[in-house]
CSV table of C-alpha atoms and ligand atoms in Angstrom, one decimal:
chain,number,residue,atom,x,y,z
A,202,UNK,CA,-17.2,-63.5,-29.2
A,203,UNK,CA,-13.9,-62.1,-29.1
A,204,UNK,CA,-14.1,-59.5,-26.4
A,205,UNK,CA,-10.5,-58.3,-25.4
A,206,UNK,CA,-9.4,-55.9,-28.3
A,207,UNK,CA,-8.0,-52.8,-29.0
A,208,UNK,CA,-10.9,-51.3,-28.8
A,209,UNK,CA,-12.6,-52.4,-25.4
A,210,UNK,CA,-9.6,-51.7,-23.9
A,211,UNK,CA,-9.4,-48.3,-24.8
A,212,UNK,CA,-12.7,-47.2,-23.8
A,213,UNK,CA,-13.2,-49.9,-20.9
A,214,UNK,CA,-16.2,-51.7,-22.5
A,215,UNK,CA,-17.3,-55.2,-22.1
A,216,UNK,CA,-18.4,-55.8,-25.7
A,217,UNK,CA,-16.9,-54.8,-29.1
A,218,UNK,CA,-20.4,-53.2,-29.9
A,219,UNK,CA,-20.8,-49.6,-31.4
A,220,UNK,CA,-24.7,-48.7,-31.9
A,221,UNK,CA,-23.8,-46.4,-35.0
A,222,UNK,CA,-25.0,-42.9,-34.9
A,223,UNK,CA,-28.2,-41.8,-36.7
A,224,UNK,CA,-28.2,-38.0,-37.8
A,225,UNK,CA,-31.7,-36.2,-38.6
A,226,UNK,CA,-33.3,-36.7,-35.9
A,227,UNK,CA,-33.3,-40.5,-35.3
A,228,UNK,CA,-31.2,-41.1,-32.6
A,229,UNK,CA,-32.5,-40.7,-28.9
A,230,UNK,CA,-31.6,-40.7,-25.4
A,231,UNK,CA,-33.3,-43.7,-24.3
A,232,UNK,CA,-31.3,-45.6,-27.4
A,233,UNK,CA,-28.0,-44.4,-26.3
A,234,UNK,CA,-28.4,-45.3,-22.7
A,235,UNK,CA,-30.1,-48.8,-23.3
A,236,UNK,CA,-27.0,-49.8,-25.5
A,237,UNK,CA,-25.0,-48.7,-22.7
A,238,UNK,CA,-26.3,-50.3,-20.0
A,239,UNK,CA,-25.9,-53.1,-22.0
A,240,UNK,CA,-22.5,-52.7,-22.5
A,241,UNK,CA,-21.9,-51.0,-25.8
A,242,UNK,CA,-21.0,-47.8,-26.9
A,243,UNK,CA,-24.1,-45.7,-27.7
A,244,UNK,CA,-23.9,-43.0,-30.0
A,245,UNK,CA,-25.7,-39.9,-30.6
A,246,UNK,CA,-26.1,-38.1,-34.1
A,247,UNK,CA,-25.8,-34.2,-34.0
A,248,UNK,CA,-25.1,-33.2,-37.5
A,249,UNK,CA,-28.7,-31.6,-37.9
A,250,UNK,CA,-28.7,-29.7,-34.3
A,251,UNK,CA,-27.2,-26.0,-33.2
A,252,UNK,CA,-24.7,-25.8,-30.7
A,253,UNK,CA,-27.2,-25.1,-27.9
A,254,UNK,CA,-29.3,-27.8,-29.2
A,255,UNK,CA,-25.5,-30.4,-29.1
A,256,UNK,CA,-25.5,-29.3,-25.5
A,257,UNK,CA,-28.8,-29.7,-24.5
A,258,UNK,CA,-28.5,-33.7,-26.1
A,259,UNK,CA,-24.9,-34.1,-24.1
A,260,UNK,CA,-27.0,-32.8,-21.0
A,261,UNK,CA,-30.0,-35.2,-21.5
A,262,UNK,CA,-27.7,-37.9,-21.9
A,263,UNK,CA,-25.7,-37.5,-18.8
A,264,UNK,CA,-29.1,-37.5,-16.8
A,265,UNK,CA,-29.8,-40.9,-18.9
A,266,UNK,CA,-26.8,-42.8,-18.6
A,267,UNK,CA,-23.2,-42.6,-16.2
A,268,UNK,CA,-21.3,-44.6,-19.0
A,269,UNK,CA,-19.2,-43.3,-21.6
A,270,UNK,CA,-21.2,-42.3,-25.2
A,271,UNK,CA,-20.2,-40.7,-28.3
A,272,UNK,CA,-21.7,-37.6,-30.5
A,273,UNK,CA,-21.3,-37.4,-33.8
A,274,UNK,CA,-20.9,-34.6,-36.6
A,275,UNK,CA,-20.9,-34.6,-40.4
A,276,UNK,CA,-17.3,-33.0,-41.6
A,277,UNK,CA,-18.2,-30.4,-44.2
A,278,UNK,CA,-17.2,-31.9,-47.6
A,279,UNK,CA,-14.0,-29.8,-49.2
A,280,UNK,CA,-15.9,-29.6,-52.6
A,281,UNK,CA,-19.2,-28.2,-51.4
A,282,UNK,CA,-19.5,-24.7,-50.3
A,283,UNK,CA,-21.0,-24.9,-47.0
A,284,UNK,CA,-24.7,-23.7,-48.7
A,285,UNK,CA,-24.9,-25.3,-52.3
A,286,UNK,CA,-26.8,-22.3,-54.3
A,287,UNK,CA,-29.9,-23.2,-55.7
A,288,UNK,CA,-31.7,-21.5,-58.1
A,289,UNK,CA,-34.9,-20.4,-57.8
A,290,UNK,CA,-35.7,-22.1,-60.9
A,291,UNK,CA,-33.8,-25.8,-59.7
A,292,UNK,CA,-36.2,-25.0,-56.4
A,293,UNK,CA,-39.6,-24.9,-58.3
A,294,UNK,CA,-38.6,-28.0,-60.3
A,295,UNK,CA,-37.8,-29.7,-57.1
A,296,UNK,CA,-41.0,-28.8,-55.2
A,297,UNK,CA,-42.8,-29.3,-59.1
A,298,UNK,CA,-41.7,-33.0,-59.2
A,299,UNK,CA,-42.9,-33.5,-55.7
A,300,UNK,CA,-46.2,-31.9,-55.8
A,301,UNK,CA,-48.3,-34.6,-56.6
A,302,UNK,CA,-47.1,-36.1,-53.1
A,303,UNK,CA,-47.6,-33.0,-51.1
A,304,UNK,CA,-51.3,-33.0,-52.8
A,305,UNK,CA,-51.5,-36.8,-51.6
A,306,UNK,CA,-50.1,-35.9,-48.1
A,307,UNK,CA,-52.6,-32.9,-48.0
A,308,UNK,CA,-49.9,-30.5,-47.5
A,309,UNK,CA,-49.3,-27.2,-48.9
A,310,UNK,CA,-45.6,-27.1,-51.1
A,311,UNK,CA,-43.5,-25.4,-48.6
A,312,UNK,CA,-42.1,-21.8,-49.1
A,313,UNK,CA,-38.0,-21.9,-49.3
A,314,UNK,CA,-36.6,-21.9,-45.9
A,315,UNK,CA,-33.1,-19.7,-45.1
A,316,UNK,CA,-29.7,-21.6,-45.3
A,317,UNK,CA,-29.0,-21.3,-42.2
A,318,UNK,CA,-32.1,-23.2,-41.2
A,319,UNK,CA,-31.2,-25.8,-43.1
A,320,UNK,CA,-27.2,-26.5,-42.1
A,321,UNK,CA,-26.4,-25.1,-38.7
A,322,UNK,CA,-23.1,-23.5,-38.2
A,323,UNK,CA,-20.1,-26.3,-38.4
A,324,UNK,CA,-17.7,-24.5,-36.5
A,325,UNK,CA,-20.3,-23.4,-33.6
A,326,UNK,CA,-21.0,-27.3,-33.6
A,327,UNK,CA,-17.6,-28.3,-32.7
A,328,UNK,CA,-17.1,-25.7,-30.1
A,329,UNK,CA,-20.3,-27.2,-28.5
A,330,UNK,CA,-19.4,-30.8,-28.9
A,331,UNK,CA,-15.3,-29.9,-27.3
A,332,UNK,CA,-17.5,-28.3,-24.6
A,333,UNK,CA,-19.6,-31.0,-23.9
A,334,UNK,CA,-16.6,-33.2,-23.9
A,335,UNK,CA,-18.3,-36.8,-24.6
A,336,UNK,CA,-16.1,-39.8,-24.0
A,337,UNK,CA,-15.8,-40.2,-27.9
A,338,UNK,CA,-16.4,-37.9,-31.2
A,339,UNK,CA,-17.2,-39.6,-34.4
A,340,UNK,CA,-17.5,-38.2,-37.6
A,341,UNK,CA,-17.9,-38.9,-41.5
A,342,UNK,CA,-17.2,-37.3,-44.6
A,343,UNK,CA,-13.7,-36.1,-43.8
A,344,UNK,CA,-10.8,-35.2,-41.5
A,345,UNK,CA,-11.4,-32.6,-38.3
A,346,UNK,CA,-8.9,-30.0,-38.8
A,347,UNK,CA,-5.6,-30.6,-36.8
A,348,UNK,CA,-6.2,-28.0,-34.3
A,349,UNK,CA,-9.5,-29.6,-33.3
A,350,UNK,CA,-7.9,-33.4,-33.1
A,351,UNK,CA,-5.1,-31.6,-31.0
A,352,UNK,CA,-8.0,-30.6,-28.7
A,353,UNK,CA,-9.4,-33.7,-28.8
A,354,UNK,CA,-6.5,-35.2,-27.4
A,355,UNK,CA,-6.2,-32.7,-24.6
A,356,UNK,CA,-9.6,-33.3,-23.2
A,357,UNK,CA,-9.2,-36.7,-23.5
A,358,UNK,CA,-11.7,-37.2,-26.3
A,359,UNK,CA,-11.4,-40.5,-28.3
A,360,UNK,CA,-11.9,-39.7,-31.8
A,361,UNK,CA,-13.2,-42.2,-34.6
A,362,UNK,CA,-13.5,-41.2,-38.0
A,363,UNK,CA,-14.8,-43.3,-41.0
A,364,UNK,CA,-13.1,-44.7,-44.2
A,365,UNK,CA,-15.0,-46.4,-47.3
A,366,UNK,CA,-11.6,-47.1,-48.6
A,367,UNK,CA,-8.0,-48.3,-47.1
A,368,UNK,CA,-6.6,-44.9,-48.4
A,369,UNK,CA,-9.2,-42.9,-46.4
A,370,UNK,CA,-8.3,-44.9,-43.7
A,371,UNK,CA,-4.2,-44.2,-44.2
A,372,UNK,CA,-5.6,-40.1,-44.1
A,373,UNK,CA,-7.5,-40.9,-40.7
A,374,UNK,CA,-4.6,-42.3,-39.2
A,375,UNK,CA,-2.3,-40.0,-40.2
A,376,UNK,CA,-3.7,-37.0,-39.4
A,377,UNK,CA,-4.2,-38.6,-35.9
A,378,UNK,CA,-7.0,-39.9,-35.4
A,379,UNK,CA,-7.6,-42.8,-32.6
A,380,UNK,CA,-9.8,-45.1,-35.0
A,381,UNK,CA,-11.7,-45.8,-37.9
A,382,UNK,CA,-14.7,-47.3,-38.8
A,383,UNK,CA,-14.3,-49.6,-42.1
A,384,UNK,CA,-17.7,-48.4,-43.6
A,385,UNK,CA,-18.9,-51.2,-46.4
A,386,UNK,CA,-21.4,-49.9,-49.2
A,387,UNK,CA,-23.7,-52.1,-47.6
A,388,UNK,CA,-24.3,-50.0,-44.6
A,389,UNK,CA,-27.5,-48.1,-44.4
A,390,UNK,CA,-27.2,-43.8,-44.3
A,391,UNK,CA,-25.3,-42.0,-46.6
A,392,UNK,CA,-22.1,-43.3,-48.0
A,393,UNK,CA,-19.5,-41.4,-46.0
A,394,UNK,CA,-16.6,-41.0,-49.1
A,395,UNK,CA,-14.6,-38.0,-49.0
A,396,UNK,CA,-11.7,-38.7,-51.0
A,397,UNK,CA,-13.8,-39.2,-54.2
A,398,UNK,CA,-17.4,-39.2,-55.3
A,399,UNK,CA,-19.1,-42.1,-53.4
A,400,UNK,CA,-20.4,-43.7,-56.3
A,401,UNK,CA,-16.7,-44.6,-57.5
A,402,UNK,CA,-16.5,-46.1,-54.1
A,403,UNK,CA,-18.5,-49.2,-53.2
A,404,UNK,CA,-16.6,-51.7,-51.7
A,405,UNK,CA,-18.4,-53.9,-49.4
A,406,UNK,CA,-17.7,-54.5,-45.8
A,407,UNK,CA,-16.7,-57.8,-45.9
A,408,UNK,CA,-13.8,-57.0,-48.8
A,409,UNK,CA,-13.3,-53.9,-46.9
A,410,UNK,CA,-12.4,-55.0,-43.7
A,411,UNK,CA,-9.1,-57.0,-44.3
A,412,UNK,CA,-8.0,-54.6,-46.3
A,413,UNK,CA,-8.4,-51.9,-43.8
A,414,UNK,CA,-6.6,-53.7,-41.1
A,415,UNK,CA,-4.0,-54.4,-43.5
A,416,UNK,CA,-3.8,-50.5,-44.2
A,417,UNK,CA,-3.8,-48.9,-40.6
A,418,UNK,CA,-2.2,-49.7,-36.9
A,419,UNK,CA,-5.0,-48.0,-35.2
A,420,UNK,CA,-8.2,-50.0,-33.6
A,421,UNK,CA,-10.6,-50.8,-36.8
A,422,UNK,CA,-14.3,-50.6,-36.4
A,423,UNK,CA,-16.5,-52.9,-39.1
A,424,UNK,CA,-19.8,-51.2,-39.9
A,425,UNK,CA,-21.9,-52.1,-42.7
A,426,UNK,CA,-24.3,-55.2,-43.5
A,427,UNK,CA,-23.5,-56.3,-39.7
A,428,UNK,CA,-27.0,-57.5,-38.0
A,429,UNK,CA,-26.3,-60.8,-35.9
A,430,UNK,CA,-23.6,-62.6,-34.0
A,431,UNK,CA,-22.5,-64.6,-37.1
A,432,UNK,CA,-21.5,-60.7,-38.8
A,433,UNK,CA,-19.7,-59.7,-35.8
A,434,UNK,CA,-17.8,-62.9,-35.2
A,435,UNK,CA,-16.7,-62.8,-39.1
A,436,UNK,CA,-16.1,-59.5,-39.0
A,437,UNK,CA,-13.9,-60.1,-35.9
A,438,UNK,CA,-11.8,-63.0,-37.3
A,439,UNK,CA,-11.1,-60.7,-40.7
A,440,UNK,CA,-9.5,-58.0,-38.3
A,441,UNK,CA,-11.8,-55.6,-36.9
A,442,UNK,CA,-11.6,-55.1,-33.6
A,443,UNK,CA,-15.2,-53.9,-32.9
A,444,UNK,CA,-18.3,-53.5,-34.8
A,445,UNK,CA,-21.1,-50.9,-35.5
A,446,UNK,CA,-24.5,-51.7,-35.9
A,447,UNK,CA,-26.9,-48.9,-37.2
A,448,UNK,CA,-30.1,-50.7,-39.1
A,449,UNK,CA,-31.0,-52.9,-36.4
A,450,UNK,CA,-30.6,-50.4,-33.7
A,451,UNK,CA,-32.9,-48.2,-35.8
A,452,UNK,CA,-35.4,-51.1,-35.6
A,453,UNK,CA,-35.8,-51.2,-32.4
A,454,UNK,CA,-38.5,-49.3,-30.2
A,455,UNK,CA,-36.0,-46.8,-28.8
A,456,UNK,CA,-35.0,-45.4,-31.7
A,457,UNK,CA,-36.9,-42.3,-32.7
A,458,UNK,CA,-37.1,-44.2,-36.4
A,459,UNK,CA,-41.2,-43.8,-36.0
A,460,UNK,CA,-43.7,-46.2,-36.3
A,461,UNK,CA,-44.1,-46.5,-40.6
A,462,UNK,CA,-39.8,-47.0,-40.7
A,463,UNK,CA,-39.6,-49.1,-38.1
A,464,UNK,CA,-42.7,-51.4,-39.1
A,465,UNK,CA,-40.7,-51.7,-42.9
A,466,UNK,CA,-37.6,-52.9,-41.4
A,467,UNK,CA,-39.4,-55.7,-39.6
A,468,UNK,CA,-41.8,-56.3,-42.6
A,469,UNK,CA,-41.5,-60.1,-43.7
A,470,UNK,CA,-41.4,-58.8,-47.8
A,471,UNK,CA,-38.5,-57.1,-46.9
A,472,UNK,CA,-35.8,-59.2,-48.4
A,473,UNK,CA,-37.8,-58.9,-51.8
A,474,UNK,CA,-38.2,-55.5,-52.1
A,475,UNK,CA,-34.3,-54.7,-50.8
A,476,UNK,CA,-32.2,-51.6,-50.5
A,477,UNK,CA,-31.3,-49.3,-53.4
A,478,UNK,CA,-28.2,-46.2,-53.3
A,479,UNK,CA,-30.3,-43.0,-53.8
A,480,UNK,CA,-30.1,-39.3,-53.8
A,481,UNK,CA,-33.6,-39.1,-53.5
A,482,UNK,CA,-34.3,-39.2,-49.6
A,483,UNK,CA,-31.7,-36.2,-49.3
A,484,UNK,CA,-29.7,-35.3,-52.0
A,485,UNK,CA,-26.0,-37.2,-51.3
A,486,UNK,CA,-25.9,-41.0,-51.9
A,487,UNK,CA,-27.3,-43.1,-49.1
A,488,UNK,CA,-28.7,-46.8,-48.8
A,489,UNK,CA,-32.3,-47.1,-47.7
A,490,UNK,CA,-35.5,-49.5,-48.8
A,491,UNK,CA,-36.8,-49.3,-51.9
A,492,UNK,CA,-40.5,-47.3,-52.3
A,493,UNK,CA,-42.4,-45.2,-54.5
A,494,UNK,CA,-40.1,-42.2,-53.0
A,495,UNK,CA,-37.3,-43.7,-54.6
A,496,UNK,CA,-38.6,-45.1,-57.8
A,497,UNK,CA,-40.4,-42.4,-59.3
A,498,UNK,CA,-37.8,-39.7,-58.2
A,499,UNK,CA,-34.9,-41.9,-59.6
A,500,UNK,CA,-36.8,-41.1,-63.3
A,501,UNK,CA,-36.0,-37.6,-62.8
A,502,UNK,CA,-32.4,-37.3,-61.1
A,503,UNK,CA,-32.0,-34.0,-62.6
A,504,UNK,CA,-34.9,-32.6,-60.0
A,505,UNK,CA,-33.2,-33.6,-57.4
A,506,UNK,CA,-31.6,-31.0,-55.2
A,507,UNK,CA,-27.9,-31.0,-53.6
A,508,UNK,CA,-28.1,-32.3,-49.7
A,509,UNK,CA,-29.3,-30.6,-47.6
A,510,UNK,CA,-32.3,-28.6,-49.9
A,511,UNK,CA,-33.4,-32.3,-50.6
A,512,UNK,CA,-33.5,-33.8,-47.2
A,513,UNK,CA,-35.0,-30.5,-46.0
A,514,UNK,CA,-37.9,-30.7,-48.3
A,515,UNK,CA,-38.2,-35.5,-48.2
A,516,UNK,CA,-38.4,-34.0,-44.6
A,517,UNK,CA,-41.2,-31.7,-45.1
A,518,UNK,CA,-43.3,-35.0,-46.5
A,519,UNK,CA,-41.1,-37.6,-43.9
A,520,UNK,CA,-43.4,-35.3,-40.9
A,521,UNK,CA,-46.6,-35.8,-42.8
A,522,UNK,CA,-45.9,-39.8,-43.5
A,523,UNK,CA,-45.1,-40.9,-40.7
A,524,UNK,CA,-48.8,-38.9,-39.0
A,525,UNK,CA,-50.5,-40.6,-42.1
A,526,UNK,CA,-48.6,-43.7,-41.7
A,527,UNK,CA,-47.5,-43.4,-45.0
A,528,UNK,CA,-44.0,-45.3,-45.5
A,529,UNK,CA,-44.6,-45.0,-49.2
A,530,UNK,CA,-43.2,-41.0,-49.6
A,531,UNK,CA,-40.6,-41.3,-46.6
A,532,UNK,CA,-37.3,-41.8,-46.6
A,533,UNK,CA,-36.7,-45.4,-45.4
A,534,UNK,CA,-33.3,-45.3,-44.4
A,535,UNK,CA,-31.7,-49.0,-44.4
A,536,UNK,CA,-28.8,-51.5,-44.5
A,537,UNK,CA,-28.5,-54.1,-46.5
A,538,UNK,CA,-28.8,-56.8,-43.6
A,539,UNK,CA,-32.5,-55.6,-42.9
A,540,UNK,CA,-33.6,-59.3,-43.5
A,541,UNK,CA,-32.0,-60.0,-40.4
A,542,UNK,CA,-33.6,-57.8,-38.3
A,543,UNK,CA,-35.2,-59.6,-35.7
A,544,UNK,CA,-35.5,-57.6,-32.1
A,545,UNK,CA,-37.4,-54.5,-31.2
A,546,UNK,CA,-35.8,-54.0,-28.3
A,547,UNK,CA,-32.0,-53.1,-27.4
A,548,UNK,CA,-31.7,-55.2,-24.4
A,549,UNK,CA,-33.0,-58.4,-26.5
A,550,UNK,CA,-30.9,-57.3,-29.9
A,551,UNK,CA,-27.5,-57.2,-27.4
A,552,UNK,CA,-28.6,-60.0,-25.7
A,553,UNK,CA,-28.4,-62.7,-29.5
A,554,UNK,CA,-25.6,-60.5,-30.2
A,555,UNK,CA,-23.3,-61.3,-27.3
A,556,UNK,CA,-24.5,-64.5,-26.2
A,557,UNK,CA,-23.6,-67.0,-29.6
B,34,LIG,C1,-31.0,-43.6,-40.6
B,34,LIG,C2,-29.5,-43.6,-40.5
B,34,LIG,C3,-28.8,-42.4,-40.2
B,34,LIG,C4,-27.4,-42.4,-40.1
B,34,LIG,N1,-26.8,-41.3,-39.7
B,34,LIG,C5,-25.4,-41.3,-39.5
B,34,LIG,C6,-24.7,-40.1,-39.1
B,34,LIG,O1,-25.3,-39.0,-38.9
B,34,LIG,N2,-23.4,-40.2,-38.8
B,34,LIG,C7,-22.7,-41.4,-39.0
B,34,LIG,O2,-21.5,-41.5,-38.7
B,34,LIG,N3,-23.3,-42.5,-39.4
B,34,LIG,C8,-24.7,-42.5,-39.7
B,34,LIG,N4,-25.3,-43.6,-40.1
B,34,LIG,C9,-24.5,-44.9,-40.3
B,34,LIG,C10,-24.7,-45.8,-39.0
B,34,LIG,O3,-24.2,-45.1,-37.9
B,34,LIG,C11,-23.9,-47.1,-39.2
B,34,LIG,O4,-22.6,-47.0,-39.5
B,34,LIG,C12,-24.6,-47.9,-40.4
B,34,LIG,O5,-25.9,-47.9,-40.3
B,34,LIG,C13,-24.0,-49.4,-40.3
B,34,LIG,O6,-24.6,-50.1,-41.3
B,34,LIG,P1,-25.9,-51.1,-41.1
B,34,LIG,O7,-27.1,-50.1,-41.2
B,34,LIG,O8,-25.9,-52.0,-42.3
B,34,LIG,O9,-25.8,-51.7,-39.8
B,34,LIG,C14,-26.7,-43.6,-40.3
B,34,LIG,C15,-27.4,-44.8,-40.6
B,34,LIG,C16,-28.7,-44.8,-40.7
B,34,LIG,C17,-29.5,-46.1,-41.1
């Protein structure tokens, strides 16, 4: 592998490895620290916590590892108010259409909680993360404003943002930002668009790359479809000059995937079923395994609520699953290389990544 590149020698690292982050709840300490004691750049997902809860994750993970590691934040999207309002009415459809897997989960349907339960406080986050001052800050779904990149830059904070086209990648960069992460439609999560809607804006991370690199001077990160050494050396020789992996990190033991996810990634019928774009698991566009979640909720689109009312309530049934076991009525979260997946733990999945 190509190891001297923009992007080691900026942050001092021996491989060109980014563990993407994982918001909601699935990243963890002990994920971050293994990737970096193996030599990558772990990352932390913070876009569901409150500012003390960003500082109590920045804490934990300067017990668990001395090496540098990123946090990252959602950027809230310019044509959303920060709360979509919901009816009452669109609520009791919502809840309506998932009753029948509430009654099989043997859960009561959940009273409405308060926004603010649901989408902590952007601007208390940042203040949090520039005060916990992690060796890098990545984001999706848009720009930081310039006063916060100019902070950035004064606390030494390396900042990556993330572009699902070459235009969003010319925005990055010229609003400042140190680098970008070429995000193909193949990556599992949401698709991170914010110059359009996402589902205009599916290019794949091999067709993306090039272009990217051919778009922006600044260090480009490949993400998306990535899973062994074969789709980090190609995605090194189209241009990037690192890669990030999210779906098999998420396989392995340390993430905090759970047992039910992390037993579908590895399942051997995985490459039959595949990976479907949904707004069922949280109400934006993301890639993730196919299931009865996904099928029977795509027949009714209309009674699915904007992100984050959905995701609050999938998460409602996600808690119950995983307890029952059930990977059926969770969101399943996944890339398109999940045939790939191979390891279940980091030190063995950096190990076949580094050593071909
Ligand atoms: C469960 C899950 C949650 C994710 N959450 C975030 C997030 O909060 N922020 C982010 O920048 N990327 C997020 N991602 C994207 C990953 O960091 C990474 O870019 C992506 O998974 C790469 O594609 P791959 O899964 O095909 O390897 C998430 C991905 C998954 C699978």
């Amino acid at each position: 592998m190509h190891t001297d590149t923009a992007f080691t020698r900026r942050l001092g690292l021996p491989w060109p490895l980014v563990q993407g982050p994982f918001g909601g709840g699935l990243s963890s300490v002990s994920l971050v620290s293994a990737v970096n004691e193996a030599g990558g750049l772990g990352s932390f997902g913070v876009h569901h916590l409150h500012a003390d809860q960003i500082m109590q994750v920045a804490r934990d993970l300067r017990v668990a590892t001395n090496r540098p590691f990123a946090l990252n934040l959602w950027i809230p999207l310019h044509d959303e108010p920060e709360h979509p309002v919901v009816s009452d009415a669109q609520w009791d459809r919502a809840v309506r259409r998932l009753q029948p897997f509430f009654d099989e989960l043997g859960l009561d349907a959940p009273s409405r909680p308060t926004p603010s339960a649901v989408w902590p406080a952007y601007d208390q986050q940042i203040e949090a993360l520039l005060e916990a001052r992690p060796a890098v800050f990545s984001f999706v779904f848009g720009i930081p404003s310039p006063a916060i990149l100019s902070r950035c830059q004064q606390l030494g904070i390396v900042t990556i943002g993330a572009a699902t086209t070459p235009h969003e990648a010319r925005l990055l960069e010229q609003a400042g930002v140190d680098m970008v992460v070429a995000t193909g439609s193949d990556a599992g999560g949401h698709r991170v668009s914010f110059t359009d809607a996402p589902e205009n804006l599916l290019t794949g991370t091999f067709s993306l790359i090039p272009q990217v690199r051919d778009a922006v001077r600044i260090p480009v990160i490949a993400a998306g479809g990535i899973a062994d050494a074969r789709g980090v050396n190609a995605a090194i020789a189209l241009g990037a000059d690192a890669v990030q992996i999210g779906t098999a990190f998420l396989a392995c033991d340390e993430s905090n995937a759970g047992r039910p996810h992390q037993a579908a990634l590895h399942a051997p019928d995985m490459d039959r079923q595949g990976t479907t774009l949904t707004r069922s698991f949280s109400g934006r566009l993301s890639r993730g395994l196919r299931n009865r979640l996904t099928i029977e909720l795509a027949q009714a689109p209309e009674d699915i609520l904007p992100y984050p009312w959905q995701n609050w309530l999938t998460g409602v049934l996600k808690r119950a699953a995983i307890a029952q076991g059930r990977a059926d009525l969770m969101s399943l979260w996944s890339g398109q290389a999940v045939g790939l997946v191979r390891h279940r733990r980091v030190a063995e999945l950096m190990q076949s990544l580094t050593s071909e």
